[in-house]
C-alpha cells in the first residue's frame, strides 16, 4: 500500500497502521477523533460523511463524537469497514480526498500542532499479571525460587479491578505519593512519602462492543471485543505496596496514576505480527482455550532521562510476546462470572518482562530489589526512580519495509505535593 501522505520508511504511522486517537488544536479546542498517518492527523469529524459502507452509513455520527466510545461500541465488522475506508481514502490511487483541496486542507492537521487526550472515557480498568518472567522474578525475590509462582498462577489470568479516575494520557506528570510503609520489619508502620517509586512496562487493550450482565465471552470469540491496544506505564509505589497489599492486593500503591499512549492501534494493524502463543502447561480450562494465535511480536523499550538532562538511558528492551496469558484469555476470564463489558473499558497486561536481565519491565527487577543499582549515561545511579526522572516507553512492530508503532508513553515523576 502507498499513501499520498509522505512519511519516512520506518515511521510509526504508515498506511498499514492507522491508529485512532482524540486530539484538539488551538484553532479547534473541541476534542475530535483522528487517525495518525505519517506526521499528520486525519480529522474524522471533517470526513464523517465519507464512511458510506453498509456497516457505517447509519453510524457516521460516531466520528463526530469527542471520544472513541461510540465507535468502539459498534461491531467488529464496522471497525473493519472503517479501516478499509480509511486505507482507500489515503491511497495514492484514490482521488476522492487527495484531489479535493478544500476538504483536504480542513481534514489534515500536523501532529506537532495537536494536543492529545485520552482516547476514550474509561468506565472500568482492570490490571492483569500475565508475564511469567515478571511473576517468577517477583516470587523469587519475596518468597523463594521453589515457590516463585502461586499455585493458581498457571490456571488463570491473575488480575485485580483498579480505578479509572487516574488513568492519564502520555505527557501528564505524576507526583510521588504519600502513604504508609513498614520502614523496619516488626516495628509499627510510618507515614511519609514513597521512597521506592517504580515504573511498570505494560500494554493494555480497549474493550469494544458490550455484553449484558450474566453473559460469558469465551476465549475463542473474545477478539470480537478487543478493539485495539495502547502502551501503558502503571506507576507503582513499591514500599507502600509491600505494606498494604496483604490480603487484597494493590490499592493506593497503584492508584496514584497510570499513563497510556494516546494512539489506539487496532488488532487489524497487528495481524501481520502474530506469533505463537506462549506454551501453557497445564492445559487451560475449555473457556480459556482458543485455537488461533493472539500473541504479537511487539518490541518494547524503556528509557530514563534525569531531571535537566538531555541524555536518555535505555534500561529495558522487552517484547509483548513474553506474556503467558493472551488478551483473549484475559477477557474470557474477566467475563466467566457474567461480568458485563462496556465500550472503553481498559485492561492492562501486567508488567512485561523477558528472560534476560536487560528485558525486565520494572526497576524492582532491574535493580533486583535495590541490590544492583543501574548506572545511567550521565554517571548517576538508580535503584528506583528519583524526582525529576522522565520515563519514556515505546512499542514498535517491525514489518517488511514498514513499521507499526504506538508512539510513545511519557511521564515525569514530580516531588510529592504538600499535605
Tab-separated table of C-alpha atoms in Angstrom:
chain	number	residue	atom	x	y	z
A	1	UNK	CA	0.000	0.000	0.000
A	2	UNK	CA	1.142	3.523	-0.747
A	3	UNK	CA	-0.304	6.751	0.596
A	4	UNK	CA	-0.169	10.226	-0.930
A	5	UNK	CA	0.754	11.500	2.542
A	6	UNK	CA	4.576	11.416	2.660
A	7	UNK	CA	6.392	9.722	5.533
A	8	UNK	CA	9.712	8.042	6.178
A	9	UNK	CA	10.063	4.315	5.567
A	10	UNK	CA	10.084	3.352	9.221
A	11	UNK	CA	7.772	5.909	10.776
A	12	UNK	CA	5.324	4.730	13.432
A	13	UNK	CA	2.203	5.601	11.457
A	14	UNK	CA	2.190	4.301	7.873
A	15	UNK	CA	-0.969	3.429	5.956
A	16	UNK	CA	-0.643	-0.121	7.320
A	17	UNK	CA	-1.217	1.195	10.861
A	18	UNK	CA	-3.858	3.974	11.070
A	19	UNK	CA	-4.347	4.143	14.856
A	20	UNK	CA	-7.186	6.139	16.387
A	21	UNK	CA	-6.824	8.974	18.883
A	22	UNK	CA	-8.535	12.071	20.245
A	23	UNK	CA	-6.971	15.498	19.749
A	24	UNK	CA	-7.568	19.229	19.837
A	25	UNK	CA	-5.759	22.284	18.489
A	26	UNK	CA	-5.573	25.938	19.432
A	27	UNK	CA	-7.820	26.685	16.464
A	28	UNK	CA	-10.243	23.842	17.305
A	29	UNK	CA	-10.307	23.310	21.086
A	30	UNK	CA	-13.210	20.846	20.833
A	31	UNK	CA	-11.979	17.245	21.008
A	32	UNK	CA	-12.058	15.462	17.651
A	33	UNK	CA	-11.382	11.846	16.702
A	34	UNK	CA	-8.415	11.463	14.406
A	35	UNK	CA	-6.237	8.875	12.700
A	36	UNK	CA	-2.452	9.158	12.605
A	37	UNK	CA	-0.827	8.954	9.165
A	38	UNK	CA	2.844	9.926	8.891
A	39	UNK	CA	3.286	13.142	10.863
A	40	UNK	CA	-0.317	14.179	10.172
A	41	UNK	CA	-3.704	13.572	11.779
A	42	UNK	CA	-6.711	12.899	9.586
A	43	UNK	CA	-9.643	14.591	11.321
A	44	UNK	CA	-12.569	12.141	11.102
A	45	UNK	CA	-15.018	14.849	12.130
A	46	UNK	CA	-14.362	16.510	8.765
A	47	UNK	CA	-14.769	13.358	6.662
A	48	UNK	CA	-17.523	11.526	8.592
A	49	UNK	CA	-19.757	11.695	5.504
A	50	UNK	CA	-17.290	9.562	3.547
A	51	UNK	CA	-17.933	6.474	5.696
A	52	UNK	CA	-20.717	5.272	3.434
A	53	UNK	CA	-20.410	1.481	3.566
A	54	UNK	CA	-23.266	-0.768	4.747
A	55	UNK	CA	-21.952	-1.012	8.333
A	56	UNK	CA	-21.318	2.709	8.836
A	57	UNK	CA	-23.772	4.603	6.605
A	58	UNK	CA	-26.168	4.902	9.547
A	59	UNK	CA	-23.453	5.444	12.145
A	60	UNK	CA	-21.456	8.356	10.728
A	61	UNK	CA	-22.206	10.326	13.880
A	62	UNK	CA	-19.690	8.239	15.867
A	63	UNK	CA	-16.847	10.012	14.054
A	64	UNK	CA	-18.126	13.385	15.293
A	65	UNK	CA	-18.002	12.393	18.969
A	66	UNK	CA	-15.354	13.651	21.389
A	67	UNK	CA	-14.278	10.140	22.416
A	68	UNK	CA	-13.965	6.754	20.714
A	69	UNK	CA	-16.558	5.044	22.940
A	70	UNK	CA	-19.427	5.102	20.429
A	71	UNK	CA	-17.207	3.834	17.621
A	72	UNK	CA	-15.796	1.162	19.933
A	73	UNK	CA	-19.387	0.179	20.706
A	74	UNK	CA	-20.027	-0.853	17.098
A	75	UNK	CA	-19.340	-4.329	15.711
A	76	UNK	CA	-16.056	-5.802	14.546
A	77	UNK	CA	-17.465	-5.636	11.005
A	78	UNK	CA	-17.894	-1.867	11.379
A	79	UNK	CA	-14.321	-1.455	12.650
A	80	UNK	CA	-13.037	-3.424	9.642
A	81	UNK	CA	-15.097	-1.369	7.207
A	82	UNK	CA	-13.788	1.864	8.750
A	83	UNK	CA	-10.194	0.692	8.317
A	84	UNK	CA	-10.783	-0.305	4.692
A	85	UNK	CA	-12.445	3.054	4.002
A	86	UNK	CA	-9.531	4.951	5.538
A	87	UNK	CA	-6.921	2.962	3.642
A	88	UNK	CA	-8.804	3.627	0.421
A	89	UNK	CA	-9.176	7.373	1.138
A	90	UNK	CA	-5.457	7.660	1.916
A	91	UNK	CA	-4.291	5.564	-1.018
A	92	UNK	CA	-2.323	7.262	-3.773
A	93	UNK	CA	-4.741	5.646	-6.239
A	94	UNK	CA	-7.868	7.314	-4.786
A	95	UNK	CA	-8.503	10.939	-5.853
A	96	UNK	CA	-11.613	11.483	-3.682
A	97	UNK	CA	-9.878	13.208	-0.774
A	98	UNK	CA	-6.469	13.602	-2.380
A	99	UNK	CA	-7.726	15.978	-5.085
A	100	UNK	CA	-10.322	17.866	-3.020
A	101	UNK	CA	-8.192	20.830	-1.999
A	102	UNK	CA	-10.753	22.463	0.285
A	103	UNK	CA	-11.646	19.294	2.208
A	104	UNK	CA	-8.053	18.149	2.340
A	105	UNK	CA	-6.928	21.454	3.870
A	106	UNK	CA	-9.542	21.073	6.613
A	107	UNK	CA	-9.106	17.360	7.165
A	108	UNK	CA	-5.366	17.142	7.848
A	109	UNK	CA	-3.685	18.572	10.950
A	110	UNK	CA	0.055	18.360	11.703
A	111	UNK	CA	0.655	16.263	14.800
A	112	UNK	CA	3.009	18.988	16.016
A	113	UNK	CA	0.030	21.362	16.310
A	114	UNK	CA	-2.214	18.914	18.177
A	115	UNK	CA	-2.766	18.213	21.851
A	116	UNK	CA	-3.611	14.588	22.514
A	117	UNK	CA	-6.234	13.458	25.030
A	118	UNK	CA	-7.439	10.176	26.492
A	119	UNK	CA	-8.907	8.265	23.540
A	120	UNK	CA	-11.970	7.080	25.445
A	121	UNK	CA	-13.969	7.684	28.579
A	122	UNK	CA	-12.704	4.774	30.653
A	123	UNK	CA	-15.502	3.335	32.748
A	124	UNK	CA	-13.655	0.373	34.229
A	125	UNK	CA	-9.980	-0.521	34.472
A	126	UNK	CA	-8.552	-3.984	35.153
A	127	UNK	CA	-4.892	-4.914	35.527
A	128	UNK	CA	-3.611	-8.433	34.982
A	129	UNK	CA	-0.389	-10.172	35.994
A	130	UNK	CA	0.301	-12.173	32.844
A	131	UNK	CA	4.081	-12.210	32.320
A	132	UNK	CA	5.566	-15.466	33.614
A	133	UNK	CA	9.074	-13.996	33.816
A	134	UNK	CA	7.896	-10.991	35.832
A	135	UNK	CA	5.773	-13.117	38.164
A	136	UNK	CA	8.655	-15.532	38.652
A	137	UNK	CA	11.155	-12.752	39.378
A	138	UNK	CA	8.904	-11.143	41.975
A	139	UNK	CA	8.150	-14.523	43.521
A	140	UNK	CA	11.836	-15.397	43.832
A	141	UNK	CA	12.563	-12.022	45.450
A	142	UNK	CA	9.812	-12.188	48.047
A	143	UNK	CA	9.376	-15.929	48.574
A	144	UNK	CA	11.841	-18.410	47.077
A	145	UNK	CA	12.809	-19.967	43.779
A	146	UNK	CA	10.864	-23.093	44.717
A	147	UNK	CA	7.672	-21.112	45.500
A	148	UNK	CA	8.021	-18.296	42.960
A	149	UNK	CA	4.610	-18.779	41.312
A	150	UNK	CA	1.497	-19.018	43.443
A	151	UNK	CA	-0.499	-22.261	42.956
A	152	UNK	CA	-3.226	-20.523	40.915
A	153	UNK	CA	-0.924	-18.654	38.511
A	154	UNK	CA	-0.817	-21.199	35.673
A	155	UNK	CA	-4.533	-21.971	35.945
A	156	UNK	CA	-6.000	-18.496	35.481
A	157	UNK	CA	-5.013	-14.971	34.415
A	158	UNK	CA	-4.467	-13.306	37.799
A	159	UNK	CA	-5.771	-9.736	37.923
A	160	UNK	CA	-7.417	-7.063	40.020
A	161	UNK	CA	-10.004	-4.351	39.432
A	162	UNK	CA	-8.294	-0.970	39.558
A	163	UNK	CA	-9.603	2.558	39.171
A	164	UNK	CA	-10.143	4.591	36.015
A	165	UNK	CA	-10.078	8.096	37.502
A	166	UNK	CA	-6.281	8.431	37.491
A	167	UNK	CA	-5.569	6.899	34.077
A	168	UNK	CA	-3.891	9.755	32.205
A	169	UNK	CA	-2.615	10.381	28.701
A	170	UNK	CA	1.090	10.377	27.850
A	171	UNK	CA	2.813	13.628	28.812
A	172	UNK	CA	0.982	14.011	32.119
A	173	UNK	CA	3.336	14.276	35.101
A	174	UNK	CA	2.886	12.090	38.179
A	175	UNK	CA	3.574	13.182	41.774
A	176	UNK	CA	5.416	10.959	44.202
A	177	UNK	CA	2.717	9.800	46.642
A	178	UNK	CA	2.369	9.778	50.407
A	179	UNK	CA	1.418	6.624	52.246
A	180	UNK	CA	2.077	4.097	54.968
A	181	UNK	CA	5.219	1.979	54.796
A	182	UNK	CA	6.936	-0.538	57.028
A	183	UNK	CA	10.381	1.017	57.439
A	184	UNK	CA	11.588	-1.585	59.949
A	185	UNK	CA	10.359	-5.175	59.873
A	186	UNK	CA	8.439	-5.967	63.051
A	187	UNK	CA	8.027	-2.302	64.041
A	188	UNK	CA	4.847	-0.230	63.582
A	189	UNK	CA	4.359	1.397	60.159
A	190	UNK	CA	5.302	5.008	59.455
A	191	UNK	CA	3.588	7.623	57.316
A	192	UNK	CA	5.533	9.637	54.783
A	193	UNK	CA	6.465	9.939	51.133
A	194	UNK	CA	7.130	6.901	48.965
A	195	UNK	CA	10.842	6.143	48.715
A	196	UNK	CA	10.684	3.316	46.173
A	197	UNK	CA	8.893	4.678	43.097
A	198	UNK	CA	8.846	2.452	40.059
A	199	UNK	CA	7.542	2.163	36.524
A	200	UNK	CA	5.832	-0.897	35.094
A	201	UNK	CA	6.157	-1.620	31.387
A	202	UNK	CA	2.743	-2.802	30.213
A	203	UNK	CA	0.375	-2.819	27.286
A	204	UNK	CA	-3.386	-2.577	27.523
A	205	UNK	CA	-6.380	-3.153	25.286
A	206	UNK	CA	-9.632	-1.253	24.966
A	207	UNK	CA	-12.867	-3.217	25.030
A	208	UNK	CA	-15.193	-2.898	22.075
A	209	UNK	CA	-18.838	-3.810	21.898
A	210	UNK	CA	-20.775	-4.569	25.066
A	211	UNK	CA	-22.293	-7.522	26.886
A	212	UNK	CA	-25.166	-7.908	29.314
A	213	UNK	CA	-24.807	-8.867	32.938
A	214	UNK	CA	-24.636	-12.666	33.026
A	215	UNK	CA	-23.149	-13.062	29.527
A	216	UNK	CA	-19.925	-15.039	29.198
A	217	UNK	CA	-17.347	-14.368	26.467
A	218	UNK	CA	-15.150	-17.382	25.766
A	219	UNK	CA	-11.566	-17.031	24.621
A	220	UNK	CA	-12.497	-18.350	21.177
A	221	UNK	CA	-14.638	-15.309	20.331
A	222	UNK	CA	-13.058	-12.715	22.631
A	223	UNK	CA	-11.380	-10.948	19.692
A	224	UNK	CA	-14.818	-9.514	18.807
A	225	UNK	CA	-14.495	-7.426	21.967
A	226	UNK	CA	-10.858	-6.329	21.629
A	227	UNK	CA	-10.809	-3.013	19.769
A	228	UNK	CA	-7.120	-2.141	19.973
A	229	UNK	CA	-4.015	-1.698	22.088
A	230	UNK	CA	-2.066	1.086	23.792
A	231	UNK	CA	1.265	1.253	25.595
A	232	UNK	CA	0.989	1.677	29.371
A	233	UNK	CA	3.120	2.701	32.356
A	234	UNK	CA	1.435	1.546	35.553
A	235	UNK	CA	3.373	3.622	38.094
A	236	UNK	CA	3.991	1.754	41.337
A	237	UNK	CA	4.937	2.796	44.869
A	238	UNK	CA	6.760	-0.361	45.917
A	239	UNK	CA	7.231	0.352	49.627
A	240	UNK	CA	3.590	1.356	50.059
A	241	UNK	CA	2.509	-1.727	48.121
A	242	UNK	CA	4.590	-4.091	50.248
A	243	UNK	CA	2.818	-2.969	53.435
A	244	UNK	CA	-0.752	-2.702	52.130
A	245	UNK	CA	-1.196	-5.500	49.582
A	246	UNK	CA	-1.971	-8.322	52.033
A	247	UNK	CA	-4.650	-9.681	51.850
A	248	UNK	CA	-6.451	-7.892	48.988
A	249	UNK	CA	-3.674	-6.834	46.628
A	250	UNK	CA	-2.669	-3.445	45.139
A	251	UNK	CA	-4.532	-0.360	46.326
A	252	UNK	CA	-3.052	3.121	46.953
A	253	UNK	CA	0.372	2.000	45.730
A	254	UNK	CA	-1.105	1.820	42.228
A	255	UNK	CA	-3.974	4.325	42.177
A	256	UNK	CA	-1.627	7.344	42.074
A	257	UNK	CA	-1.547	7.234	38.258
A	258	UNK	CA	-1.415	5.073	35.154
A	259	UNK	CA	-0.110	6.557	31.893
A	260	UNK	CA	-1.200	5.371	28.442
A	261	UNK	CA	-0.097	6.303	24.937
A	262	UNK	CA	-2.676	8.369	23.023
A	263	UNK	CA	-2.920	6.266	19.841
A	264	UNK	CA	-5.002	3.061	19.830
A	265	UNK	CA	-3.501	0.519	17.417
A	266	UNK	CA	-6.214	-1.815	16.157
A	267	UNK	CA	-5.992	-5.591	16.164
A	268	UNK	CA	-6.247	-5.442	12.351
A	269	UNK	CA	-2.985	-3.495	12.178
A	270	UNK	CA	-1.310	-6.114	14.388
A	271	UNK	CA	-2.354	-9.101	12.246
A	272	UNK	CA	0.984	-9.331	10.344
A	273	UNK	CA	2.855	-9.550	13.646
A	274	UNK	CA	1.106	-12.527	15.189
A	275	UNK	CA	3.396	-15.162	16.677
A	276	UNK	CA	2.810	-18.432	18.509
A	277	UNK	CA	1.057	-18.157	21.843
A	278	UNK	CA	3.254	-18.831	24.858
A	279	UNK	CA	3.295	-22.585	25.662
A	280	UNK	CA	0.909	-23.304	28.536
A	281	UNK	CA	1.230	-26.222	30.925
A	282	UNK	CA	-1.104	-27.361	32.418
A	283	UNK	CA	-3.676	-27.144	29.651
A	284	UNK	CA	-6.169	-24.318	30.288
A	285	UNK	CA	-9.823	-24.975	31.049
A	286	UNK	CA	-12.088	-25.007	27.951
A	287	UNK	CA	-13.357	-21.422	28.418
A	288	UNK	CA	-9.734	-20.204	28.258
A	289	UNK	CA	-8.794	-22.131	25.120
A	290	UNK	CA	-8.554	-20.563	21.679
A	291	UNK	CA	-7.199	-22.235	18.573
A	292	UNK	CA	-5.769	-19.136	16.874
A	293	UNK	CA	-2.602	-17.243	17.742
A	294	UNK	CA	-3.287	-13.995	19.574
A	295	UNK	CA	0.222	-13.112	20.639
A	296	UNK	CA	2.226	-10.356	18.953
A	297	UNK	CA	5.857	-9.558	18.202
A	298	UNK	CA	5.965	-6.013	19.606
A	299	UNK	CA	9.354	-4.650	20.643
A	300	UNK	CA	9.139	-2.618	23.853
A	301	UNK	CA	11.698	-0.179	25.266
A	302	UNK	CA	12.040	1.958	28.381
A	303	UNK	CA	14.336	4.990	28.685
A	304	UNK	CA	15.056	7.131	31.744
A	305	UNK	CA	16.106	10.788	31.463
A	306	UNK	CA	17.221	12.525	34.682
A	307	UNK	CA	15.940	16.000	35.534
A	308	UNK	CA	17.635	18.686	33.482
A	309	UNK	CA	19.463	16.181	31.292
A	310	UNK	CA	19.055	15.678	27.568
A	311	UNK	CA	20.733	12.287	27.838
A	312	UNK	CA	18.385	9.302	27.968
A	313	UNK	CA	19.466	5.839	29.076
A	314	UNK	CA	17.811	2.726	27.729
A	315	UNK	CA	17.173	0.477	30.723
A	316	UNK	CA	14.864	-2.157	29.252
A	317	UNK	CA	14.206	-3.976	25.970
A	318	UNK	CA	11.321	-6.391	26.224
A	319	UNK	CA	8.607	-7.827	23.959
A	320	UNK	CA	4.852	-8.345	24.182
A	321	UNK	CA	5.284	-11.988	23.084
A	322	UNK	CA	6.631	-12.863	26.565
A	323	UNK	CA	3.088	-12.775	28.004
A	324	UNK	CA	1.931	-16.191	29.221
A	325	UNK	CA	-1.789	-15.356	29.094
A	326	UNK	CA	-3.181	-13.800	25.892
A	327	UNK	CA	-5.541	-10.824	25.771
A	328	UNK	CA	-8.313	-13.185	24.666
A	329	UNK	CA	-7.780	-15.347	27.746
A	330	UNK	CA	-7.675	-12.277	29.975
A	331	UNK	CA	-11.030	-11.080	28.650
A	332	UNK	CA	-12.567	-14.567	28.835
A	333	UNK	CA	-11.590	-14.969	32.471
A	334	UNK	CA	-12.856	-11.458	33.227
A	335	UNK	CA	-16.338	-12.405	31.981
A	336	UNK	CA	-16.570	-16.052	33.082
A	337	UNK	CA	-18.664	-14.965	36.069
A	338	UNK	CA	-21.016	-12.984	33.835
A	339	UNK	CA	-19.344	-9.616	34.444
A	340	UNK	CA	-20.605	-7.243	31.752
A	341	UNK	CA	-18.355	-5.279	29.404
A	342	UNK	CA	-18.711	-1.719	28.138
A	343	UNK	CA	-17.011	0.082	25.247
A	344	UNK	CA	-13.920	1.871	26.517
A	345	UNK	CA	-13.142	-0.475	29.402
A	346	UNK	CA	-9.362	-0.770	29.728
A	347	UNK	CA	-7.491	-3.981	30.536
A	348	UNK	CA	-3.765	-3.926	31.324
A	349	UNK	CA	-1.399	-6.816	30.681
A	350	UNK	CA	0.681	-6.512	33.827
A	351	UNK	CA	4.425	-5.860	33.730
A	352	UNK	CA	6.020	-7.435	30.637
A	353	UNK	CA	9.448	-8.916	31.399
A	354	UNK	CA	11.624	-11.186	29.299
A	355	UNK	CA	14.016	-13.902	30.422
A	356	UNK	CA	17.178	-11.754	30.407
A	357	UNK	CA	18.165	-9.085	32.908
A	358	UNK	CA	18.037	-6.288	30.316
A	359	UNK	CA	14.428	-7.187	29.456
A	360	UNK	CA	12.958	-6.812	32.940
A	361	UNK	CA	9.992	-4.417	32.863
A	362	UNK	CA	10.395	-2.639	36.221
A	363	UNK	CA	13.065	-1.074	38.388
A	364	UNK	CA	12.200	-3.619	41.090
A	365	UNK	CA	13.563	-6.331	38.797
A	366	UNK	CA	16.264	-4.323	37.007
A	367	UNK	CA	17.893	-3.367	40.328
A	368	UNK	CA	16.827	-6.685	41.883
A	369	UNK	CA	15.016	-5.086	44.820
A	370	UNK	CA	17.678	-2.363	45.088
A	371	UNK	CA	20.703	-4.676	45.396
A	372	UNK	CA	22.062	-3.968	41.894
A	373	UNK	CA	21.916	-0.231	41.082
A	374	UNK	CA	21.739	0.811	37.433
A	375	UNK	CA	24.255	3.351	36.143
A	376	UNK	CA	22.775	5.903	33.756
A	377	UNK	CA	24.686	7.512	30.916
A	378	UNK	CA	25.206	10.718	32.916
A	379	UNK	CA	27.021	8.710	35.608
A	380	UNK	CA	24.240	8.774	38.211
A	381	UNK	CA	22.809	5.567	39.637
A	382	UNK	CA	19.278	4.357	40.181
A	383	UNK	CA	17.782	1.694	42.408
A	384	UNK	CA	14.350	3.229	41.928
A	385	UNK	CA	13.098	6.425	40.288
A	386	UNK	CA	14.167	9.854	41.525
A	387	UNK	CA	12.128	13.062	41.402
A	388	UNK	CA	12.523	14.710	38.002
A	389	UNK	CA	13.139	11.445	36.146
A	390	UNK	CA	11.256	11.163	32.867
A	391	UNK	CA	10.268	7.662	31.807
A	392	UNK	CA	9.711	7.135	28.074
A	393	UNK	CA	8.270	3.886	26.724
A	394	UNK	CA	7.979	2.908	23.067
A	395	UNK	CA	6.416	-0.024	21.241
A	396	UNK	CA	7.136	-0.998	17.638
A	397	UNK	CA	6.316	-3.874	15.300
A	398	UNK	CA	8.962	-4.315	12.603
A	399	UNK	CA	7.339	-5.286	9.297
A	400	UNK	CA	8.665	-5.995	5.820
A	401	UNK	CA	9.544	-2.489	4.687
A	402	UNK	CA	7.342	-0.728	7.243
A	403	UNK	CA	6.808	-0.372	10.985
A	404	UNK	CA	3.631	-0.286	13.029
A	405	UNK	CA	4.302	1.885	16.062
A	406	UNK	CA	2.362	3.071	19.072
A	407	UNK	CA	4.099	6.416	19.513
A	408	UNK	CA	5.456	6.920	22.998
A	409	UNK	CA	4.181	6.819	26.567
A	410	UNK	CA	5.954	9.543	28.544
A	411	UNK	CA	5.689	10.656	32.141
A	412	UNK	CA	7.815	12.674	34.564
A	413	UNK	CA	7.945	11.923	38.277
A	414	UNK	CA	7.454	15.117	40.284
A	415	UNK	CA	8.123	15.681	44.006
A	416	UNK	CA	5.224	14.989	46.393
A	417	UNK	CA	2.619	17.677	46.951
A	418	UNK	CA	2.481	19.199	50.405
A	419	UNK	CA	-0.238	17.778	52.615
